[in-house]
């Protein structure tokens, strides 16, 4: 009965953690919709660079500050840290309607971006309430709060349009106030209905708490999370212009396709936790990284048209060209038919299509030798990178990364049971930085290559590095364990 009551209390804490994290994640991505609306409607005259900073500042703050917030969670417990975070972050949202310059808007964005650190708080506070066999599922369910981004994507544009009907210049100011009220309400609920819990005898100093960060394992987990979470956040923003430029979709359709990538990736995280508990996080990560390599390898093939040399026509004997037309070349009395170019309609097919023809390269009365080329071959290959196939592959890699997010955090309480907040905060910080730097890297690659799918080449290489690094480490661990197991068998 006591175990049942204990789990019941743990489930309540998990529910409140997940609810708070969902609201925080929705606030964390607010600028993506709000700033775009303000610029498109001419309310603020910010240039492209300023818009980029306003989109990135909350992501950067919420990423970099995860480590210290995770340390505070280990030290004082999640109840007070989470409640205080929710209440304090509401203040810059209430002040945002009064922002009248880029600097003030950026400063307030910096402060409300702290809601992104809620991940580090929730990971530590969730983990401590559950036994080892529940860790994967619990952390996976908590991580479903990533879907808060979809809440903002769906609701914020409609609310902004509604508020602007009566007051086009000032109607937008209601939106950050609503988000601020949501943070206050959840903060009060969290303070009233959660029970604090922290690691017993937590008397470590800050330098002692940071000792675990010297472990290579922490940075390896951070690399995994840079891929499965950081690149997920990056593509949540990058896919919209990708679809609009490559497939000429509308803004609404491109946004819908981007949501089809981000929403399943967030929701599937709970299933990833279940798989990690059932089969082990290591096996799940093998599957995730391998699928990331395969899927990114398919996605990196660009939409393209290639023209190359095809099968030509060679003279079978020495002689004089006696007749030349678009369909026939005659050497003496020997006739050589020429294939004409057929103008086939460009189709949006799954597989590449081929079109071959020949072009005459000789003239009448010209002498040719045996095996001399009289008509060169031309082959044109068209690959449309079918939009629906591309979308399916994008959804699949998003689902794979969603499962991977849970698997990465399943590792942490196993290897660092008393330092989940610190290590989880560090890993989360590295992942969050992936969300900040990802679009920058993708932009440079697009500029350098002129190919939209070049970002997937980066994903392929990074996925392969993570997979190889993991395999080398696992192999080394297994080799070290083998002699110990052999000795134990000998004793038996």
Coordinates of C-alpha atoms in Angstrom, one line a residue, residues 37-38 40-44 160-173:
X37 CA 4.0 39.2 -36.6
X38 CA 5.4 42.6 -35.4
X40 CA 5.3 41.6 -41.0
X41 CA 2.7 44.1 -39.8
X42 CA 5.2 47.0 -39.7
X43 CA 4.7 47.6 -36.0
X44 CA 8.5 47.5 -35.5
X160 CA -2.6 37.8 -32.5
X161 CA -5.0 38.2 -35.5
X162 CA -8.0 38.2 -33.2
X163 CA -6.5 40.8 -30.8
X164 CA -5.5 43.1 -33.8
X165 CA -8.9 43.4 -35.3
X166 CA -10.0 46.2 -33.0
X167 CA -6.5 47.6 -32.4
X168 CA -4.0 46.8 -35.1
X169 CA -1.1 48.7 -33.4
X170 CA -1.5 47.6 -29.8
X171 CA -3.6 44.4 -29.9
X172 CA -0.5 42.2 -29.8
X173 CA 0.3 43.4 -26.3

